[in-house]
Amino acid sequence: SSVRGIFAAHGSFEKDEILISIPHDLVYDSVPRPVKKNANKVWRDTDEDHGDCGTTYEIHDAMQTGNTPYGRYLAHQPRRYVPGYWASEVSRNLLGTILGDHLAPRFSLKDRAQRDWIRYCDGATNDELEIHAAMLVTARADGRRMVPYYDMINHRNGYWYNAQHDGSVEDHFSLSTNRRVEKGEQFYLPYNTCTICGSRNDFWGTIEMFRDYG
């Protein structure tokens, strides 16, 4: 493996072979709790509709304390690379000029740090590390779950798609291969044609990927 992806570096994988299996205890999954104490603050998950706020709080705490390898890894990831999280309004205005009045994704012109974090999550602030956590959940979460290793696997469709969700391992978040993977190949997950992507294949493409993932 490398900083640019996850590879079958030491040998080949057969179809349906488990690639990763992460215990749920290591998954930042926003399990609803009345009160959560992260970074000396009290966070409130008011209901299941705000579960991604809980994930963001957990990620923020992991990055701030540096107590886990995953938290330290996330803390060193690039900041504000999703268009809606660009720090400069000038940058979003320039994107708007390029897009004009009719081209998508117009939603990328909104300040998502304000819309999806400050105004949405109880207790949220403009602290830069909090905003970084919110952006990471937007760009890298599997639903509400932030999963070590899983978010290091790059996106690619077609023949290159070779890693899929696997629900056969209880109490773990698992991925398995969906075809034989030769030694040296990179593992890829799709953003819109995966086994749990639902109707994304019909309406979610390049524009939405740029909007949500940068």
Coordinates of N, CA, C and O in Angstrom, one line a residue, residues 3-132:
V3 N 0.6 6.0 0.1 CA -0.2 7.1 0.5 C -1.3 7.4 -0.6 O -2.2 8.2 -0.3
R4 N -1.2 6.8 -1.7 CA -2.1 7.1 -2.8 C -3.2 6.0 -2.9 O -4.0 6.1 -3.8
G5 N -3.2 5.0 -2.1 CA -4.2 4.0 -2.2 C -3.8 2.7 -1.5 O -2.8 2.6 -0.9
I6 N -4.7 1.7 -1.6 CA -4.5 0.4 -1.0 C -4.2 -0.6 -2.1 O -5.1 -0.7 -3.1
F7 N -3.1 -1.4 -2.1 CA -2.7 -2.3 -3.1 C -2.6 -3.7 -2.6 O -2.3 -3.9 -1.4
A8 N -2.8 -4.7 -3.5 CA -2.5 -6.1 -3.2 C -1.0 -6.2 -3.4 O -0.5 -6.8 -4.4
A9 N -0.2 -5.8 -2.4 CA 1.2 -5.7 -2.6 C 2.0 -7.0 -2.4 O 3.0 -7.2 -3.0
H10 N 1.4 -7.9 -1.7 CA 2.1 -9.1 -1.3 C 1.6 -10.4 -1.9 O 2.1 -11.5 -1.6
G11 N 0.6 -10.3 -2.8 CA 0.0 -11.5 -3.4 C -1.4 -11.2 -4.0 O -1.9 -10.1 -3.8
S12 N -1.9 -12.2 -4.6 CA -3.2 -12.0 -5.2 C -4.4 -12.4 -4.2 O -4.1 -13.0 -3.2
F13 N -5.6 -12.0 -4.6 CA -6.8 -12.3 -3.8 C -7.8 -13.0 -4.7 O -8.0 -12.6 -5.8
E14 N -8.4 -14.0 -4.2 CA -9.5 -14.7 -4.9 C -10.8 -13.9 -4.7 O -10.9 -13.1 -3.8
K15 N -11.7 -14.2 -5.6 CA -13.1 -13.6 -5.5 C -13.7 -14.0 -4.1 O -13.5 -15.1 -3.7
D16 N -14.4 -13.0 -3.5 CA -15.1 -13.2 -2.2 C -14.2 -13.4 -1.1 O -14.6 -13.8 0.0
E17 N -12.9 -13.0 -1.2 CA -12.0 -13.1 -0.1 C -12.1 -11.8 0.7 O -12.2 -10.7 0.2
I18 N -12.1 -11.9 2.1 CA -12.2 -10.8 2.9 C -11.0 -9.9 2.8 O -9.8 -10.4 2.9
L19 N -11.2 -8.6 2.5 CA -10.1 -7.7 2.3 C -9.8 -7.0 3.6 O -8.6 -6.9 4.0
I20 N -10.8 -6.4 4.3 CA -10.6 -5.8 5.6 C -11.8 -6.2 6.4 O -12.9 -6.4 5.9
S21 N -11.6 -6.2 7.7 CA -12.6 -6.5 8.7 C -12.4 -5.7 10.0 O -11.5 -6.1 10.7
I22 N -13.1 -4.6 10.1 CA -12.8 -3.7 11.2 C -13.9 -3.9 12.3 O -15.1 -3.8 12.1
P23 N -13.5 -4.2 13.5 CA -14.5 -4.3 14.6 C -15.3 -3.0 14.8 O -14.7 -1.9 14.7
H24 N -16.5 -3.2 15.1 CA -17.4 -2.0 15.3 C -16.9 -1.1 16.4 O -17.2 0.1 16.3
D25 N -16.2 -1.6 17.3 CA -15.6 -0.7 18.4 C -14.6 0.3 17.8 O -14.4 1.3 18.4
L26 N -14.1 0.0 16.7 CA -13.1 0.9 16.0 C -13.7 1.8 15.0 O -13.0 2.6 14.4
V27 N -15.0 1.7 14.8 CA -15.7 2.5 13.8 C -16.4 3.7 14.5 O -17.0 3.5 15.5
Y28 N -16.2 4.9 13.9 CA -16.9 6.1 14.4 C -18.2 6.1 13.8 O -18.4 6.5 12.6
D29 N -19.2 5.7 14.5 CA -20.5 5.3 13.9 C -21.7 6.2 14.3 O -22.8 5.9 14.0
S30 N -21.5 7.2 15.2 CA -22.5 8.1 15.6 C -23.7 7.4 16.2 O -24.9 7.7 16.0
V31 N -23.4 6.4 17.0 CA -24.5 5.7 17.8 C -25.2 6.8 18.7 O -24.5 7.5 19.4
P32 N -26.5 7.0 18.6 CA -27.2 8.0 19.3 C -26.9 7.9 20.8 O -27.1 6.8 21.4
R33 N -26.6 9.0 21.4 CA -26.4 9.1 22.9 C -26.9 10.4 23.4 O -26.8 11.4 22.7
P34 N -27.6 10.4 24.6 CA -28.1 11.7 25.1 C -27.1 12.8 25.2 O -27.3 13.9 24.9
V35 N -25.9 12.4 25.8 CA -24.9 13.4 26.0 C -23.5 12.7 25.7 O -23.3 11.6 26.1
K36 N -22.7 13.4 24.9 CA -21.4 12.9 24.5 C -20.3 13.9 25.0 O -20.5 15.1 24.7
K37 N -19.3 13.5 25.7 CA -18.3 14.4 26.1 C -17.0 14.2 25.2 O -16.4 13.2 25.3
N38 N -16.8 15.2 24.4 CA -15.6 15.2 23.5 C -14.9 16.5 23.7 O -15.5 17.5 23.6
A39 N -13.6 16.4 23.8 CA -12.7 17.6 23.9 C -13.2 18.6 24.9 O -13.3 19.8 24.7
N40 N -13.6 18.1 26.1 CA -14.1 18.9 27.2 C -15.3 19.7 27.0 O -15.6 20.7 27.6
K41 N -16.1 19.3 26.0 CA -17.4 19.9 25.7 C -18.5 18.9 25.8 O -18.2 17.7 25.7
V42 N -19.7 19.3 25.9 CA -20.8 18.4 26.0 C -21.6 18.5 24.6 O -22.0 19.6 24.2
W43 N -21.6 17.4 23.9 CA -22.3 17.4 22.6 C -23.6 16.6 22.8 O -23.7 15.6 23.5
R44 N -24.6 17.1 22.1 CA -25.9 16.5 22.2 C -26.4 15.9 20.9 O -26.5 16.7 19.9
D45 N -26.6 14.6 20.8 CA -27.2 14.0 19.7 C -28.7 14.0 19.9 O -29.2 13.1 20.7
T46 N -29.5 14.9 19.3 CA -30.9 15.0 19.7 C -31.8 13.9 19.2 O -32.7 13.5 19.8
D47 N -31.4 13.4 18.0 CA -32.2 12.3 17.4 C -31.4 11.6 16.3 O -30.3 12.0 16.0
E48 N -32.0 10.5 15.8 CA -31.2 9.8 14.8 C -31.0 10.6 13.5 O -30.1 10.3 12.8
D49 N -31.8 11.6 13.2 CA -31.6 12.4 12.0 C -30.3 13.2 12.1 O -29.9 13.7 11.1
H50 N -29.8 13.4 13.3 CA -28.6 14.1 13.5 C -27.4 13.2 13.8 O -26.4 13.7 14.4
G51 N -27.4 12.0 13.4 CA -26.4 11.0 13.7 C -25.0 11.4 13.1 O -24.0 11.1 13.7
D52 N -25.1 12.1 11.9 CA -23.8 12.5 11.4 C -23.1 13.5 12.2 O -21.9 13.7 12.1
C53 N -23.9 14.3 13.0 CA -23.2 15.2 14.0 C -22.4 14.4 15.0 O -21.3 14.8 15.3
G54 N -23.0 13.3 15.5 CA -22.3 12.5 16.4 C -21.0 12.0 15.9 O -19.9 12.0 16.6
T55 N -21.0 11.6 14.6 CA -19.8 11.1 14.0 C -18.8 12.2 13.9 O -17.6 12.0 14.2
T56 N -19.2 13.4 13.5 CA -18.3 14.5 13.4 C -17.7 14.9 14.8 O -16.5 15.1 14.9
Y57 N -18.5 14.8 15.9 CA -17.9 15.1 17.2 C -16.8 14.0 17.5 O -15.8 14.4 18.1
E58 N -17.1 12.8 17.2 CA -16.2 11.7 17.5 C -14.9 11.9 16.8 O -13.8 11.7 17.3
I59 N -15.0 12.3 15.5 CA -13.8 12.5 14.6 C -13.0 13.7 15.2 O -11.8 13.6 15.2
H60 N -13.7 14.7 15.5 CA -13.0 15.9 16.1 C -12.2 15.5 17.3 O -11.1 15.9 17.5
D61 N -12.9 14.8 18.2 CA -12.2 14.4 19.4 C -11.0 13.5 19.2 O -9.9 13.7 19.8
A62 N -11.1 12.6 18.2 CA -10.0 11.7 17.9 C -8.8 12.5 17.3 O -7.6 12.2 17.6
M63 N -9.1 13.5 16.5 CA -8.0 14.3 15.9 C -7.4 15.2 17.0 O -6.2 15.4 17.0
Q64 N -8.2 15.8 17.9 CA -7.7 16.7 18.9 C -6.9 16.0 19.9 O -5.8 16.5 20.3
T65 N -7.3 14.8 20.4 CA -6.5 14.1 21.4 C -5.3 13.4 20.8 O -4.3 13.2 21.5
G66 N -5.5 12.9 19.5 CA -4.4 12.2 18.9 C -4.2 10.8 19.6 O -3.1 10.2 19.5
N67 N -5.2 10.3 20.2 CA -5.0 9.0 21.0 C -5.0 7.8 20.1 O -4.7 6.7 20.5
T68 N -5.5 7.9 18.8 CA -5.6 6.8 17.9 C -4.8 7.1 16.6 O -4.8 8.2 16.2
P69 N -4.3 6.0 16.0 CA -3.6 6.3 14.7 C -4.6 6.9 13.7 O -4.1 7.7 12.9
Y70 N -5.8 6.5 13.7 CA -6.8 7.0 12.7 C -7.0 8.5 13.0 O -7.1 9.3 12.0
G71 N -7.1 8.9 14.2 CA -7.3 10.3 14.5 C -6.1 11.1 14.1 O -6.3 12.2 13.5
R72 N -4.9 10.6 14.3 CA -3.7 11.3 13.8 C -3.6 11.4 12.3 O -3.2 12.4 11.7
Y73 N -4.0 10.3 11.7 CA -4.1 10.3 10.2 C -5.0 11.3 9.7 O -4.7 12.1 8.8
L74 N -6.2 11.4 10.2 CA -7.2 12.3 9.7 C -6.8 13.8 10.0 O -7.1 14.7 9.2
A75 N -6.2 14.0 11.1 CA -5.7 15.4 11.4 C -4.7 15.9 10.4 O -4.6 17.2 10.2
H76 N -4.0 15.1 9.7 CA -3.0 15.5 8.8 C -3.5 15.5 7.3 O -2.7 15.7 6.4
Q77 N -4.8 15.2 7.1 CA -5.3 15.2 5.8 C -5.5 16.7 5.3 O -5.7 17.6 6.1
P78 N -5.5 16.9 4.0 CA -5.7 18.3 3.5 C -7.0 18.9 4.0 O -8.0 18.2 4.2
R79 N -7.0 20.2 4.2 CA -8.1 21.0 4.7 C -8.9 21.6 3.5 O -8.4 22.0 2.5
R80 N -10.2 21.6 3.7 CA -11.1 22.4 2.9 C -11.0 22.1 1.4 O -11.0 23.1 0.6
Y81 N -10.9 20.9 1.0 CA -10.8 20.6 -0.4 C -12.2 20.3 -1.1 O -12.3 20.2 -2.3
V82 N -13.3 20.2 -0.3 CA -14.6 20.1 -0.8 C -15.1 21.5 -1.1 O -15.0 22.4 -0.3
P83 N -15.6 21.8 -2.3 CA -16.0 23.2 -2.7 C -16.8 23.9 -1.7 O -16.5 25.1 -1.4
G84 N -17.8 23.3 -1.1 CA -18.7 24.0 -0.1 C -17.9 24.3 1.2 O -18.4 25.1 2.0
Y85 N -16.8 23.8 1.3 CA -15.9 24.1 2.5 C -14.7 24.9 2.2 O -13.9 25.2 3.1
W86 N -14.6 25.4 1.0 CA -13.5 26.3 0.7 C -13.6 27.5 1.6 O -14.6 28.1 1.8
A87 N -12.4 27.9 2.1 CA -12.4 29.0 3.1 C -12.7 30.3 2.5 O -13.3 31.2 3.2
S88 N -12.4 30.5 1.3 CA -12.5 31.8 0.6 C -13.9 31.9 -0.1 O -14.1 31.1 -1.0
E89 N -14.7 32.9 0.2 CA -15.9 33.1 -0.6 C -15.6 33.5 -2.0 O -16.4 33.2 -2.9
V90 N -14.4 34.1 -2.2 CA -14.0 34.5 -3.5 C -13.9 33.3 -4.4 O -14.3 33.3 -5.6
S91 N -13.3 32.2 -3.8 CA -13.2 30.9 -4.6 C -14.5 30.4 -5.0 O -14.7 29.9 -6.2
R92 N -15.5 30.4 -4.1 CA -16.8 29.9 -4.5 C -17.5 30.8 -5.5 O -18.2 30.3 -6.4
N93 N -17.3 32.1 -5.4 CA -17.8 33.0 -6.4 C -17.2 32.8 -7.8 O -17.9 32.9 -8.8
L94 N -15.9 32.5 -7.8 CA -15.3 32.2 -9.0 C -15.8 30.9 -9.7 O -16.1 30.9 -10.9
L95 N -16.1 29.9 -8.8 CA -16.7 28.7 -9.3 C -18.1 29.1 -9.9 O -18.5 28.6 -10.9
G96 N -18.9 29.9 -9.2 CA -20.2 30.4 -9.7 C -20.1 31.1 -11.0 O -20.9 30.9 -11.9
T97 N -19.1 31.9 -11.2 CA -18.9 32.5 -12.5 C -18.6 31.5 -13.6 O -19.1 31.7 -14.7
I98 N -17.8 30.5 -13.3 CA -17.5 29.5 -14.3 C -18.8 28.7 -14.6 O -19.1 28.4 -15.8
L99 N -19.6 28.4 -13.6 CA -20.8 27.6 -13.8 C -21.9 28.3 -14.5 O -22.7 27.8 -15.2
G100 N -21.9 29.6 -14.3 CA -23.0 30.4 -14.8 C -24.3 30.2 -14.0 O -24.3 29.7 -12.9
D101 N -25.5 30.5 -14.6 CA -26.7 30.4 -13.9 C -27.4 29.0 -14.0 O -28.4 28.7 -13.3
H102 N -26.9 28.2 -14.9 CA -27.6 26.9 -15.2 C -26.8 25.7 -15.0 O -27.4 24.6 -14.9
L103 N -25.5 25.7 -15.0 CA -24.7 24.5 -14.8 C -24.7 24.1 -13.4 O -24.6 24.9 -12.5
A104 N -24.6 22.8 -13.2 CA -24.4 22.2 -11.8 C -22.9 22.1 -11.6 O -22.1 22.1 -12.5
P105 N -22.5 21.9 -10.3 CA -23.4 21.8 -9.1 C -23.5 23.2 -8.4 O -22.6 23.6 -7.7
R106 N -24.6 23.8 -8.5 CA -24.8 25.1 -7.9 C -24.8 25.0 -6.4 O -24.4 26.0 -5.7
F107 N -25.1 23.8 -5.8 CA -25.0 23.7 -4.4 C -23.6 23.9 -3.8 O -23.5 24.3 -2.7
S108 N -22.6 23.7 -4.7 CA -21.2 23.8 -4.2 C -20.9 25.3 -3.9 O -19.9 25.6 -3.2
L109 N -21.7 26.2 -4.3 CA -21.5 27.6 -4.0 C -21.9 28.0 -2.6 O -21.5 29.1 -2.1
K110 N -22.6 27.2 -1.9 CA -23.1 27.5 -0.6 C -22.0 27.2 0.4 O -21.1 26.4 0.2
D111 N -22.0 28.0 1.5 CA -21.0 27.7 2.6 C -21.5 26.6 3.4 O -22.3 26.7 4.3
R112 N -21.0 25.4 3.1 CA -21.5 24.2 3.8 C -21.0 24.1 5.2 O -21.7 23.4 6.0
A113 N -20.0 24.8 5.6 CA -19.5 24.8 7.0 C -20.6 25.4 7.8 O -20.9 25.0 8.9
Q114 N -21.2 26.4 7.3 CA -22.4 27.1 8.0 C -23.6 26.3 7.9 O -24.3 26.0 8.9
R115 N -23.9 25.8 6.7 CA -25.2 25.1 6.5 C -25.3 23.7 7.1 O -26.3 23.4 7.8
D116 N -24.2 22.9 7.0 CA -24.2 21.5 7.4 C -23.6 21.3 8.7 O -23.7 20.2 9.3
W117 N -22.9 22.3 9.3 CA -22.3 22.1 10.6 C -22.8 23.1 11.6 O -23.4 22.8 12.6
I118 N -22.5 24.4 11.4 CA -22.8 25.5 12.4 C -24.2 25.5 12.7 O -24.7 25.5 13.9
R119 N -25.1 25.5 11.7 CA -26.5 25.7 11.9 C -27.2 24.4 12.1 O -28.4 24.4 12.5
Y120 N -26.6 23.3 11.8 CA -27.3 22.0 11.9 C -27.0 21.2 13.1 O -27.9 20.5 13.7
C121 N -25.7 21.3 13.6 CA -25.3 20.4 14.8 C -25.3 21.2 16.0 O -24.6 22.3 16.1
D122 N -26.0 20.7 17.1 CA -26.0 21.4 18.4 C -24.6 21.5 19.0 O -23.9 20.5 19.1
G123 N -24.2 22.7 19.3 CA -22.9 22.9 20.0 C -21.8 23.2 19.0 O -20.6 23.4 19.4
A124 N -22.0 23.2 17.7 CA -21.0 23.4 16.7 C -20.5 24.8 16.7 O -21.2 25.8 17.0
T125 N -19.2 25.0 16.4 CA -18.5 26.3 16.4 C -17.7 26.4 15.1 O -17.6 25.5 14.3
N126 N -17.2 27.6 14.9 CA -16.3 27.9 13.7 C -14.9 27.4 13.9 O -14.0 27.8 13.1
D127 N -14.6 26.7 15.0 CA -13.3 26.2 15.2 C -12.8 25.4 13.9 O -13.5 24.6 13.4
E128 N -11.6 25.7 13.5 CA -11.1 25.1 12.2 C -11.0 23.6 12.3 O -11.3 22.9 11.3
L129 N -10.7 23.0 13.4 CA -10.6 21.5 13.5 C -12.0 20.9 13.4 O -12.2 19.9 12.9
E130 N -13.0 21.6 14.0 CA -14.4 21.1 13.9 C -14.9 21.1 12.5 O -15.5 20.2 12.0
I131 N -14.5 22.2 11.7 CA -14.9 22.3 10.3 C -14.2 21.3 9.5 O -14.8 20.7 8.6
H132 N -13.0 21.0 9.8 CA -12.2 19.9 9.1 C -12.9 18.6 9.4 O -13.1 17.8 8.5

